[in-house]
Amino acid sequence: MGLLSPITVSFANKIGIVGCTLIANILRLLQSVLTISYSVDYHFSYLILLTVVMSLPGAITNPIGDSLSHKYVNQQHRSKYNSILSVAKILGAGFASAFIAWGVTAGNTVLLYLVIAVSFLLEIIFILPLSYKPDKKQSAYKSAFKFILHEKSAYAVVYALMSVTIIERLLIPLYIYIAINDFKFFSLILIFSLTVQIVPVIFFGILADINQRKTITVVSIMKSVSSLVFIFFQNKFALSLNKTFNDNIDKVYRSVTDTYLQTLMLKHQNVDKTLLATVGQMTLCFAEVVWLCLFALISMFVGEIIFYIIFATAIGVNIIINVIVAKSKISATDKPNPECSGKR
């Protein structure tokens, strides 16, 4: 996905943001069809095709969120905007999980695909008024790699560090499931966790617009405490409560760090913001690969202790990101560049 991310700039320059979203949604439908129809008897080339189809939608659309935010949302409201976006995703994930579970168990895949297609169509309709074509002054790949390799930017560094928190987020459910060893209880934890995530996301989103630095520090401390609980507590109910706490804080953490990264985009006056958003996604993906390979290598020698190493690494990353935030000159009163004023 990291290698394919620069195509966002190329596609958007020709067909606009809404065109990128349309292509990504078509590929997601194709991905669903390929996944459901997969058989172990299929040739290796089928897996290659599936991998490419799975990677392209994210590569095309992941940078769009930061790009649209920078173009249309004033800095003093950006944390609240990201919070609302997180709430919408939480509600959407809850509805989608319930509907897909019903569709799969009932065997009604035709209706399932129809509703998914309609949802994708609605996304296109709603994003259409916001679509625009970013400037493409030179090769997107060349510009992106030039920035990653030569720019000493806190923007790329924070994205690279955040890859550890993403790995931690992905592996926590597996850790909890192994520790609890009770699928029904595990499912109840996930449902309860999803239910209560909305309130803290909104609360900290408002606080972040008031004081971004202090909010990031407080949320990082809370997230680090949650990681410490995973390391030192093995009680079933303690882990369950901490899973709920961690999910809530993680959503808040993602929201406030997204806002911080979008603020850092303002510091790069001469870089197209769609390209800059692409650079962030590329850095994130490349760093994830490096960290995953390192953790996989270590796990060969330490086994399940790797979970504790990941938790400890995530705490260290939180500290480093807070140091970077403390040194950054950010302000809630920063305004977008004239090129991103929202005028079309």
mmCIF file of C-alpha atoms in Angstrom:
data_model
loop_
_atom_site.group_PDB
_atom_site.id
_atom_site.type_symbol
_atom_site.label_atom_id
_atom_site.label_comp_id
_atom_site.label_asym_id
_atom_site.label_seq_id
_atom_site.Cartn_x
_atom_site.Cartn_y
_atom_site.Cartn_z
ATOM 1 C CA MET A 1 0.000 0.000 0.000
ATOM 2 C CA GLY A 2 2.861 2.354 0.769
ATOM 3 C CA LEU A 3 4.364 1.913 -2.695
ATOM 4 C CA LEU A 4 0.978 2.461 -4.343
ATOM 5 C CA SER A 5 -0.046 5.542 -2.313
ATOM 6 C CA PRO A 6 1.408 8.161 -4.743
ATOM 7 C CA ILE A 7 -1.138 7.117 -7.360
ATOM 8 C CA THR A 8 -3.642 9.149 -5.315
ATOM 9 C CA VAL A 9 -1.990 12.333 -6.563
ATOM 10 C CA SER A 10 -1.859 11.088 -10.156
ATOM 11 C CA PHE A 11 -5.474 9.896 -10.166
ATOM 12 C CA ALA A 12 -6.825 12.933 -8.325
ATOM 13 C CA ASN A 13 -5.048 15.270 -10.728
ATOM 14 C CA LYS A 14 -6.916 13.695 -13.641
ATOM 15 C CA ILE A 15 -10.303 12.624 -12.250
ATOM 16 C CA GLY A 16 -10.573 14.517 -8.952
ATOM 17 C CA ILE A 17 -11.034 13.270 -5.403
ATOM 18 C CA VAL A 18 -14.514 11.895 -6.130
ATOM 19 C CA GLY A 19 -13.123 9.875 -9.035
ATOM 20 C CA CYS A 20 -10.547 8.312 -6.709
ATOM 21 C CA THR A 21 -13.310 7.392 -4.264
ATOM 22 C CA LEU A 22 -15.376 5.811 -7.053
ATOM 23 C CA ILE A 23 -12.473 3.655 -8.260
ATOM 24 C CA ALA A 24 -11.633 2.623 -4.685
ATOM 25 C CA ASN A 25 -15.235 1.582 -3.984
ATOM 26 C CA ILE A 26 -15.426 -0.499 -7.167
ATOM 27 C CA LEU A 27 -12.194 -2.223 -6.134
ATOM 28 C CA ARG A 28 -13.588 -2.872 -2.643
ATOM 29 C CA LEU A 29 -16.617 -4.613 -4.155
ATOM 30 C CA LEU A 30 -14.295 -6.662 -6.346
ATOM 31 C CA GLN A 31 -12.218 -7.485 -3.263
ATOM 32 C CA SER A 32 -15.308 -8.843 -1.496
ATOM 33 C CA VAL A 33 -16.187 -11.026 -4.462
ATOM 34 C CA LEU A 34 -12.640 -12.378 -4.772
ATOM 35 C CA THR A 35 -12.402 -13.037 -1.033
ATOM 36 C CA ILE A 36 -15.691 -14.938 -0.808
ATOM 37 C CA SER A 37 -15.002 -17.006 -3.915
ATOM 38 C CA TYR A 38 -11.422 -17.864 -2.885
ATOM 39 C CA SER A 39 -10.459 -21.532 -2.757
ATOM 40 C CA VAL A 40 -7.218 -23.157 -1.597
ATOM 41 C CA ASP A 41 -7.081 -24.873 -4.988
ATOM 42 C CA TYR A 42 -6.671 -21.562 -6.795
ATOM 43 C CA HIS A 43 -3.369 -20.692 -8.441
ATOM 44 C CA PHE A 44 -0.815 -18.457 -6.710
ATOM 45 C CA SER A 45 -1.571 -15.726 -9.245
ATOM 46 C CA TYR A 46 -5.061 -15.464 -7.700
ATOM 47 C CA LEU A 47 -3.476 -14.495 -4.371
ATOM 48 C CA ILE A 48 -1.348 -11.890 -6.129
ATOM 49 C CA LEU A 49 -4.453 -10.428 -7.752
ATOM 50 C CA LEU A 50 -6.300 -10.438 -4.419
ATOM 51 C CA THR A 51 -3.375 -8.724 -2.668
ATOM 52 C CA VAL A 52 -3.222 -5.961 -5.279
ATOM 53 C CA VAL A 53 -6.996 -5.432 -5.205
ATOM 54 C CA MET A 54 -6.905 -5.278 -1.383
ATOM 55 C CA SER A 55 -4.052 -2.751 -1.382
ATOM 56 C CA LEU A 56 -5.263 -0.352 -4.046
ATOM 57 C CA PRO A 57 -8.429 1.053 -2.358
ATOM 58 C CA GLY A 58 -6.541 2.123 0.749
ATOM 59 C CA ALA A 59 -3.629 3.436 -1.296
ATOM 60 C CA ILE A 60 -6.012 5.569 -3.347
ATOM 61 C CA THR A 61 -8.237 6.912 -0.557
ATOM 62 C CA ASN A 62 -6.201 6.966 2.679
ATOM 63 C CA PRO A 63 -4.523 10.329 1.924
ATOM 64 C CA ILE A 64 -7.844 11.924 0.934
ATOM 65 C CA GLY A 65 -9.053 12.440 4.525
ATOM 66 C CA ASP A 66 -6.115 14.630 5.568
ATOM 67 C CA SER A 67 -6.197 16.448 2.250
ATOM 68 C CA LEU A 68 -9.907 17.327 2.509
ATOM 69 C CA SER A 69 -9.541 18.322 6.158
ATOM 70 C CA HIS A 70 -6.728 20.715 5.344
ATOM 71 C CA LYS A 71 -8.631 22.234 2.435
ATOM 72 C CA TYR A 72 -12.033 22.775 4.035
ATOM 73 C CA VAL A 73 -11.726 22.752 7.853
ATOM 74 C CA ASN A 74 -10.389 25.711 9.836
ATOM 75 C CA GLN A 75 -7.627 24.818 12.255
ATOM 76 C CA GLN A 76 -9.529 25.968 15.355
ATOM 77 C CA HIS A 77 -12.308 23.452 14.619
ATOM 78 C CA ARG A 78 -10.206 20.569 13.324
ATOM 79 C CA SER A 79 -10.170 18.465 16.501
ATOM 80 C CA LYS A 80 -13.946 18.647 16.766
ATOM 81 C CA TYR A 81 -14.167 17.701 13.089
ATOM 82 C CA ASN A 82 -11.919 14.662 13.610
ATOM 83 C CA SER A 83 -13.961 13.694 16.665
ATOM 84 C CA ILE A 84 -17.209 13.821 14.699
ATOM 85 C CA LEU A 85 -15.534 11.773 11.984
ATOM 86 C CA SER A 86 -14.479 9.179 14.573
ATOM 87 C CA VAL A 87 -18.002 9.028 15.996
ATOM 88 C CA ALA A 88 -19.424 8.487 12.510
ATOM 89 C CA LYS A 89 -16.960 5.646 11.945
ATOM 90 C CA ILE A 90 -17.860 4.045 15.288
ATOM 91 C CA LEU A 91 -21.584 4.155 14.511
ATOM 92 C CA GLY A 92 -20.980 2.964 10.966
ATOM 93 C CA ALA A 93 -18.795 0.089 12.157
ATOM 94 C CA GLY A 94 -21.470 -0.988 14.640
ATOM 95 C CA PHE A 95 -24.224 -0.944 12.024
ATOM 96 C CA ALA A 96 -22.053 -2.619 9.389
ATOM 97 C CA SER A 97 -20.917 -5.386 11.762
ATOM 98 C CA ALA A 98 -24.496 -6.213 12.729
ATOM 99 C CA PHE A 99 -25.769 -6.101 9.149
ATOM 100 C CA ILE A 100 -22.924 -8.160 7.681
ATOM 101 C CA ALA A 101 -23.248 -10.739 10.470
ATOM 102 C CA TRP A 102 -26.951 -11.057 9.602
ATOM 103 C CA GLY A 103 -26.251 -11.250 5.871
ATOM 104 C CA VAL A 104 -23.606 -13.947 6.249
ATOM 105 C CA THR A 105 -25.569 -16.102 8.722
ATOM 106 C CA ALA A 106 -28.773 -15.777 6.683
ATOM 107 C CA GLY A 107 -26.937 -16.519 3.451
ATOM 108 C CA ASN A 108 -28.475 -13.434 1.830
ATOM 109 C CA THR A 109 -25.346 -12.270 0.001
ATOM 110 C CA VAL A 110 -27.305 -10.610 -2.848
ATOM 111 C CA LEU A 111 -28.981 -8.145 -0.478
ATOM 112 C CA LEU A 112 -25.673 -7.729 1.352
ATOM 113 C CA TYR A 113 -23.849 -6.685 -1.822
ATOM 114 C CA LEU A 114 -26.752 -4.438 -2.826
ATOM 115 C CA VAL A 115 -26.684 -2.500 0.463
ATOM 116 C CA ILE A 116 -22.891 -2.188 0.307
ATOM 117 C CA ALA A 117 -23.111 -0.869 -3.256
ATOM 118 C CA VAL A 118 -25.780 1.667 -2.250
ATOM 119 C CA SER A 119 -23.597 2.787 0.681
ATOM 120 C CA PHE A 120 -20.667 3.330 -1.664
ATOM 121 C CA LEU A 121 -22.933 5.284 -4.033
ATOM 122 C CA LEU A 122 -24.097 7.525 -1.183
ATOM 123 C CA GLU A 123 -20.473 8.194 -0.273
ATOM 124 C CA ILE A 124 -19.845 9.377 -3.842
ATOM 125 C CA ILE A 125 -22.903 11.648 -3.753
ATOM 126 C CA PHE A 126 -21.920 13.258 -0.454
ATOM 127 C CA ILE A 127 -18.273 13.781 -1.389
ATOM 128 C CA LEU A 128 -19.091 15.168 -4.847
ATOM 129 C CA PRO A 129 -19.491 18.818 -3.673
ATOM 130 C CA LEU A 130 -16.055 18.602 -2.002
ATOM 131 C CA SER A 131 -14.187 17.098 -4.924
ATOM 132 C CA TYR A 132 -11.282 18.970 -6.444
ATOM 133 C CA LYS A 133 -8.184 18.277 -8.546
ATOM 134 C CA PRO A 134 -4.865 18.913 -6.771
ATOM 135 C CA ASP A 135 -1.986 20.414 -8.698
ATOM 136 C CA LYS A 136 0.549 17.984 -10.080
ATOM 137 C CA LYS A 137 3.792 19.840 -10.692
ATOM 138 C CA GLN A 138 6.004 16.777 -11.162
ATOM 139 C CA SER A 139 6.084 13.009 -10.689
ATOM 140 C CA ALA A 140 4.165 12.060 -7.553
ATOM 141 C CA TYR A 141 6.535 9.155 -6.854
ATOM 142 C CA LYS A 142 9.610 11.314 -7.304
ATOM 143 C CA SER A 143 8.223 14.099 -5.117
ATOM 144 C CA ALA A 144 7.054 11.718 -2.388
ATOM 145 C CA PHE A 145 10.339 9.818 -2.102
ATOM 146 C CA LYS A 146 12.301 13.073 -2.293
ATOM 147 C CA PHE A 147 10.368 14.398 0.693
ATOM 148 C CA ILE A 148 10.761 11.164 2.703
ATOM 149 C CA LEU A 149 14.494 10.866 2.052
ATOM 150 C CA HIS A 150 15.594 14.487 2.234
ATOM 151 C CA GLU A 151 13.147 16.503 4.341
ATOM 152 C CA LYS A 152 13.870 16.557 8.058
ATOM 153 C CA SER A 153 10.222 16.796 8.998
ATOM 154 C CA ALA A 154 8.463 16.046 12.283
ATOM 155 C CA TYR A 155 5.455 15.211 10.113
ATOM 156 C CA ALA A 156 7.084 12.078 8.619
ATOM 157 C CA VAL A 157 8.763 11.117 11.918
ATOM 158 C CA VAL A 158 5.477 11.142 13.853
ATOM 159 C CA TYR A 159 3.822 9.046 11.149
ATOM 160 C CA ALA A 160 6.663 6.516 11.352
ATOM 161 C CA LEU A 161 6.380 6.338 15.144
ATOM 162 C CA MET A 162 2.600 5.982 15.011
ATOM 163 C CA SER A 163 3.059 2.703 13.131
ATOM 164 C CA VAL A 164 3.957 1.085 16.486
ATOM 165 C CA THR A 165 0.673 2.213 18.059
ATOM 166 C CA ILE A 166 -1.188 0.786 15.054
ATOM 167 C CA ILE A 167 0.556 -2.581 15.465
ATOM 168 C CA GLU A 168 -0.304 -2.513 19.173
ATOM 169 C CA ARG A 169 -3.948 -1.713 18.325
ATOM 170 C CA LEU A 170 -4.157 -4.627 15.878
ATOM 171 C CA LEU A 171 -2.611 -7.145 18.278
ATOM 172 C CA ILE A 172 -4.457 -6.215 21.489
ATOM 173 C CA PRO A 173 -7.614 -8.203 20.522
ATOM 174 C CA LEU A 174 -5.444 -11.279 19.868
ATOM 175 C CA TYR A 175 -3.660 -10.808 23.196
ATOM 176 C CA ILE A 176 -6.983 -10.449 25.060
ATOM 177 C CA TYR A 177 -8.457 -13.493 23.321
ATOM 178 C CA ILE A 178 -5.421 -15.636 24.211
ATOM 179 C CA ALA A 179 -5.424 -14.386 27.820
ATOM 180 C CA ILE A 180 -9.181 -14.811 28.383
ATOM 181 C CA ASN A 181 -9.720 -17.916 26.206
ATOM 182 C CA ASP A 182 -13.487 -17.394 26.172
ATOM 183 C CA PHE A 183 -15.038 -16.354 22.834
ATOM 184 C CA LYS A 184 -18.451 -15.363 24.234
ATOM 185 C CA PHE A 185 -16.935 -13.212 26.951
ATOM 186 C CA PHE A 186 -14.499 -11.764 24.404
ATOM 187 C CA SER A 187 -17.409 -10.836 22.086
ATOM 188 C CA LEU A 188 -19.247 -9.098 24.948
ATOM 189 C CA ILE A 189 -16.124 -7.055 25.697
ATOM 190 C CA LEU A 190 -15.944 -5.866 22.091
ATOM 191 C CA ILE A 191 -19.640 -4.928 21.958
ATOM 192 C CA PHE A 192 -19.508 -3.023 25.264
ATOM 193 C CA SER A 193 -16.293 -1.286 24.224
ATOM 194 C CA LEU A 194 -17.830 -0.127 20.943
ATOM 195 C CA THR A 195 -20.915 1.186 22.744
ATOM 196 C CA VAL A 196 -19.118 3.609 25.074
ATOM 197 C CA GLN A 197 -16.497 5.017 22.686
ATOM 198 C CA ILE A 198 -18.492 8.026 21.488
ATOM 199 C CA VAL A 199 -18.430 10.150 24.666
ATOM 200 C CA PRO A 200 -14.640 10.392 25.266
ATOM 201 C CA VAL A 201 -13.976 11.023 21.565
ATOM 202 C CA ILE A 202 -16.250 14.087 21.569
ATOM 203 C CA PHE A 203 -15.000 15.318 24.977
ATOM 204 C CA PHE A 204 -11.303 15.210 24.101
ATOM 205 C CA GLY A 205 -12.000 16.568 20.615
ATOM 206 C CA ILE A 206 -13.361 19.761 22.214
ATOM 207 C CA LEU A 207 -10.397 19.938 24.622
ATOM 208 C CA ALA A 208 -7.880 19.498 21.796
ATOM 209 C CA ASP A 209 -9.216 22.577 20.006
ATOM 210 C CA ILE A 210 -8.673 24.541 23.228
ATOM 211 C CA ASN A 211 -5.137 23.255 23.936
ATOM 212 C CA GLN A 212 -3.728 20.697 21.536
ATOM 213 C CA ARG A 213 -0.410 20.054 23.263
ATOM 214 C CA LYS A 214 -1.821 19.394 26.735
ATOM 215 C CA THR A 215 -4.580 17.197 25.335
ATOM 216 C CA ILE A 216 -2.083 15.026 23.451
ATOM 217 C CA THR A 217 0.052 14.745 26.618
ATOM 218 C CA VAL A 218 -2.907 13.722 28.803
ATOM 219 C CA VAL A 219 -4.198 11.198 26.252
ATOM 220 C CA SER A 220 -0.699 9.751 25.752
ATOM 221 C CA ILE A 221 -0.284 9.259 29.508
ATOM 222 C CA MET A 222 -3.651 7.489 29.707
ATOM 223 C CA LYS A 223 -2.739 5.305 26.741
ATOM 224 C CA SER A 224 0.613 4.413 28.313
ATOM 225 C CA VAL A 225 -1.126 3.496 31.590
ATOM 226 C CA SER A 226 -3.385 1.153 29.617
ATOM 227 C CA SER A 227 -0.336 -0.511 28.027
ATOM 228 C CA LEU A 228 1.212 -0.937 31.496
ATOM 229 C CA VAL A 229 -1.952 -2.661 32.724
ATOM 230 C CA PHE A 230 -1.661 -5.169 29.867
ATOM 231 C CA ILE A 231 1.921 -5.865 30.916
ATOM 232 C CA PHE A 232 1.429 -6.277 34.677
ATOM 233 C CA PHE A 233 -2.156 -7.510 35.125
ATOM 234 C CA GLN A 234 -3.406 -10.945 34.063
ATOM 235 C CA ASN A 235 -6.790 -11.006 35.800
ATOM 236 C CA LYS A 236 -9.643 -11.739 33.389
ATOM 237 C CA PHE A 237 -11.852 -8.854 34.487
ATOM 238 C CA ALA A 238 -8.955 -6.403 34.794
ATOM 239 C CA LEU A 239 -7.966 -7.174 31.203
ATOM 240 C CA SER A 240 -11.580 -6.820 30.076
ATOM 241 C CA LEU A 241 -12.027 -3.411 31.672
ATOM 242 C CA ASN A 242 -8.656 -2.288 30.380
ATOM 243 C CA LYS A 243 -9.600 -3.420 26.862
ATOM 244 C CA THR A 244 -12.641 -1.146 26.992
ATOM 245 C CA PHE A 245 -10.549 1.696 28.426
ATOM 246 C CA ASN A 246 -7.840 1.171 25.807
ATOM 247 C CA ASP A 247 -10.312 1.145 22.907
ATOM 248 C CA ASN A 248 -11.797 4.432 24.080
ATOM 249 C CA ILE A 249 -8.448 6.109 24.620
ATOM 250 C CA ASP A 250 -7.093 4.721 21.357
ATOM 251 C CA LYS A 251 -9.939 6.342 19.408
ATOM 252 C CA VAL A 252 -9.202 9.632 21.181
ATOM 253 C CA TYR A 253 -5.462 9.201 20.582
ATOM 254 C CA ARG A 254 -6.007 8.676 16.870
ATOM 255 C CA SER A 255 -8.260 11.727 16.688
ATOM 256 C CA VAL A 256 -5.894 14.128 18.473
ATOM 257 C CA THR A 257 -2.789 12.870 16.655
ATOM 258 C CA ASP A 258 -4.587 13.199 13.308
ATOM 259 C CA THR A 259 -5.326 16.806 14.238
ATOM 260 C CA TYR A 260 -1.700 17.384 15.206
ATOM 261 C CA LEU A 261 -0.446 15.910 11.928
ATOM 262 C CA GLN A 262 -2.900 18.044 9.969
ATOM 263 C CA THR A 263 -1.534 21.053 11.860
ATOM 264 C CA LEU A 264 2.019 20.104 10.915
ATOM 265 C CA MET A 265 0.925 20.137 7.273
ATOM 266 C CA LEU A 266 0.548 23.910 7.625
ATOM 267 C CA LYS A 267 4.288 24.201 8.266
ATOM 268 C CA HIS A 268 5.082 22.964 4.745
ATOM 269 C CA GLN A 269 3.921 26.001 2.813
ATOM 270 C CA ASN A 270 5.274 24.969 -0.585
ATOM 271 C CA VAL A 271 4.165 21.331 -0.646
ATOM 272 C CA ASP A 272 0.826 20.261 -2.151
ATOM 273 C CA LYS A 273 -1.276 18.954 0.711
ATOM 274 C CA THR A 274 -2.562 15.910 -1.193
ATOM 275 C CA LEU A 275 1.052 14.929 -1.876
ATOM 276 C CA LEU A 276 1.928 15.597 1.772
ATOM 277 C CA ALA A 277 -0.946 13.385 2.949
ATOM 278 C CA THR A 278 0.347 10.694 0.590
ATOM 279 C CA VAL A 279 3.833 11.008 2.089
ATOM 280 C CA GLY A 280 2.350 10.435 5.536
ATOM 281 C CA GLN A 281 0.597 7.245 4.455
ATOM 282 C CA MET A 282 3.714 5.969 2.684
ATOM 283 C CA THR A 283 5.876 6.613 5.751
ATOM 284 C CA LEU A 284 3.324 4.881 7.956
ATOM 285 C CA CYS A 285 3.185 1.784 5.731
ATOM 286 C CA PHE A 286 6.965 1.494 5.315
ATOM 287 C CA ALA A 287 7.533 1.897 9.056
ATOM 288 C CA GLU A 288 4.878 -0.728 9.814
ATOM 289 C CA VAL A 289 6.697 -3.227 7.614
ATOM 290 C CA VAL A 290 10.001 -2.556 9.396
ATOM 291 C CA TRP A 291 8.468 -2.815 12.890
ATOM 292 C CA LEU A 292 6.462 -5.933 12.015
ATOM 293 C CA CYS A 293 9.557 -7.667 10.653
ATOM 294 C CA LEU A 294 11.502 -6.723 13.780
ATOM 295 C CA PHE A 295 8.757 -7.908 16.134
ATOM 296 C CA ALA A 296 8.301 -11.132 14.126
ATOM 297 C CA LEU A 297 12.045 -11.840 14.377
ATOM 298 C CA ILE A 298 12.088 -11.222 18.129
ATOM 299 C CA SER A 299 8.976 -13.379 18.644
ATOM 300 C CA MET A 300 10.864 -16.375 17.229
ATOM 301 C CA PHE A 301 13.020 -16.303 20.381
ATOM 302 C CA VAL A 302 10.652 -15.012 23.071
ATOM 303 C CA GLY A 303 7.227 -16.373 22.013
ATOM 304 C CA GLU A 304 4.208 -14.662 23.600
ATOM 305 C CA ILE A 305 6.483 -12.301 25.537
ATOM 306 C CA ILE A 306 6.536 -10.292 22.283
ATOM 307 C CA PHE A 307 3.195 -8.784 23.357
ATOM 308 C CA TYR A 308 4.858 -7.165 26.384
ATOM 309 C CA ILE A 309 7.709 -5.918 24.203
ATOM 310 C CA ILE A 310 5.204 -4.306 21.825
ATOM 311 C CA PHE A 311 3.346 -2.672 24.736
ATOM 312 C CA ALA A 312 6.620 -1.325 26.155
ATOM 313 C CA THR A 313 7.682 -0.051 22.721
ATOM 314 C CA ALA A 314 4.332 1.713 22.315
ATOM 315 C CA ILE A 315 4.884 3.492 25.650
ATOM 316 C CA GLY A 316 8.324 4.632 24.464
ATOM 317 C CA VAL A 317 6.812 5.884 21.211
ATOM 318 C CA ASN A 318 4.187 7.885 23.141
ATOM 319 C CA ILE A 319 6.967 9.598 25.079
ATOM 320 C CA ILE A 320 8.933 10.446 21.923
ATOM 321 C CA ILE A 321 5.851 11.823 20.143
ATOM 322 C CA ASN A 322 5.114 14.019 23.167
ATOM 323 C CA VAL A 323 8.663 15.381 23.069
ATOM 324 C CA ILE A 324 8.183 16.225 19.382
ATOM 325 C CA VAL A 325 4.819 17.865 20.121
ATOM 326 C CA ALA A 326 6.384 19.920 22.931
ATOM 327 C CA LYS A 327 9.060 21.214 20.545
ATOM 328 C CA SER A 328 6.583 21.990 17.760
ATOM 329 C CA LYS A 329 5.256 25.514 17.441
ATOM 330 C CA ILE A 330 1.596 24.714 16.926
ATOM 331 C CA SER A 331 -1.381 26.910 17.575
ATOM 332 C CA ALA A 332 -5.136 26.492 17.381
ATOM 333 C CA THR A 333 -5.255 29.840 15.583
ATOM 334 C CA ASP A 334 -3.173 28.682 12.612
ATOM 335 C CA LYS A 335 -5.034 29.230 9.363
ATOM 336 C CA PRO A 336 -4.906 27.108 6.205
ATOM 337 C CA ASN A 337 -2.810 28.274 3.294
ATOM 338 C CA PRO A 338 -4.543 30.382 0.603
ATOM 339 C CA GLU A 339 -4.347 27.388 -1.754
ATOM 340 C CA CYS A 340 -6.430 25.413 0.737
ATOM 341 C CA SER A 341 -9.044 28.011 1.603
ATOM 342 C CA GLY A 342 -11.914 25.893 0.351
ATOM 343 C CA LYS A 343 -12.669 28.052 -2.684
ATOM 344 C CA ARG A 344 -13.182 26.128 -5.912
#
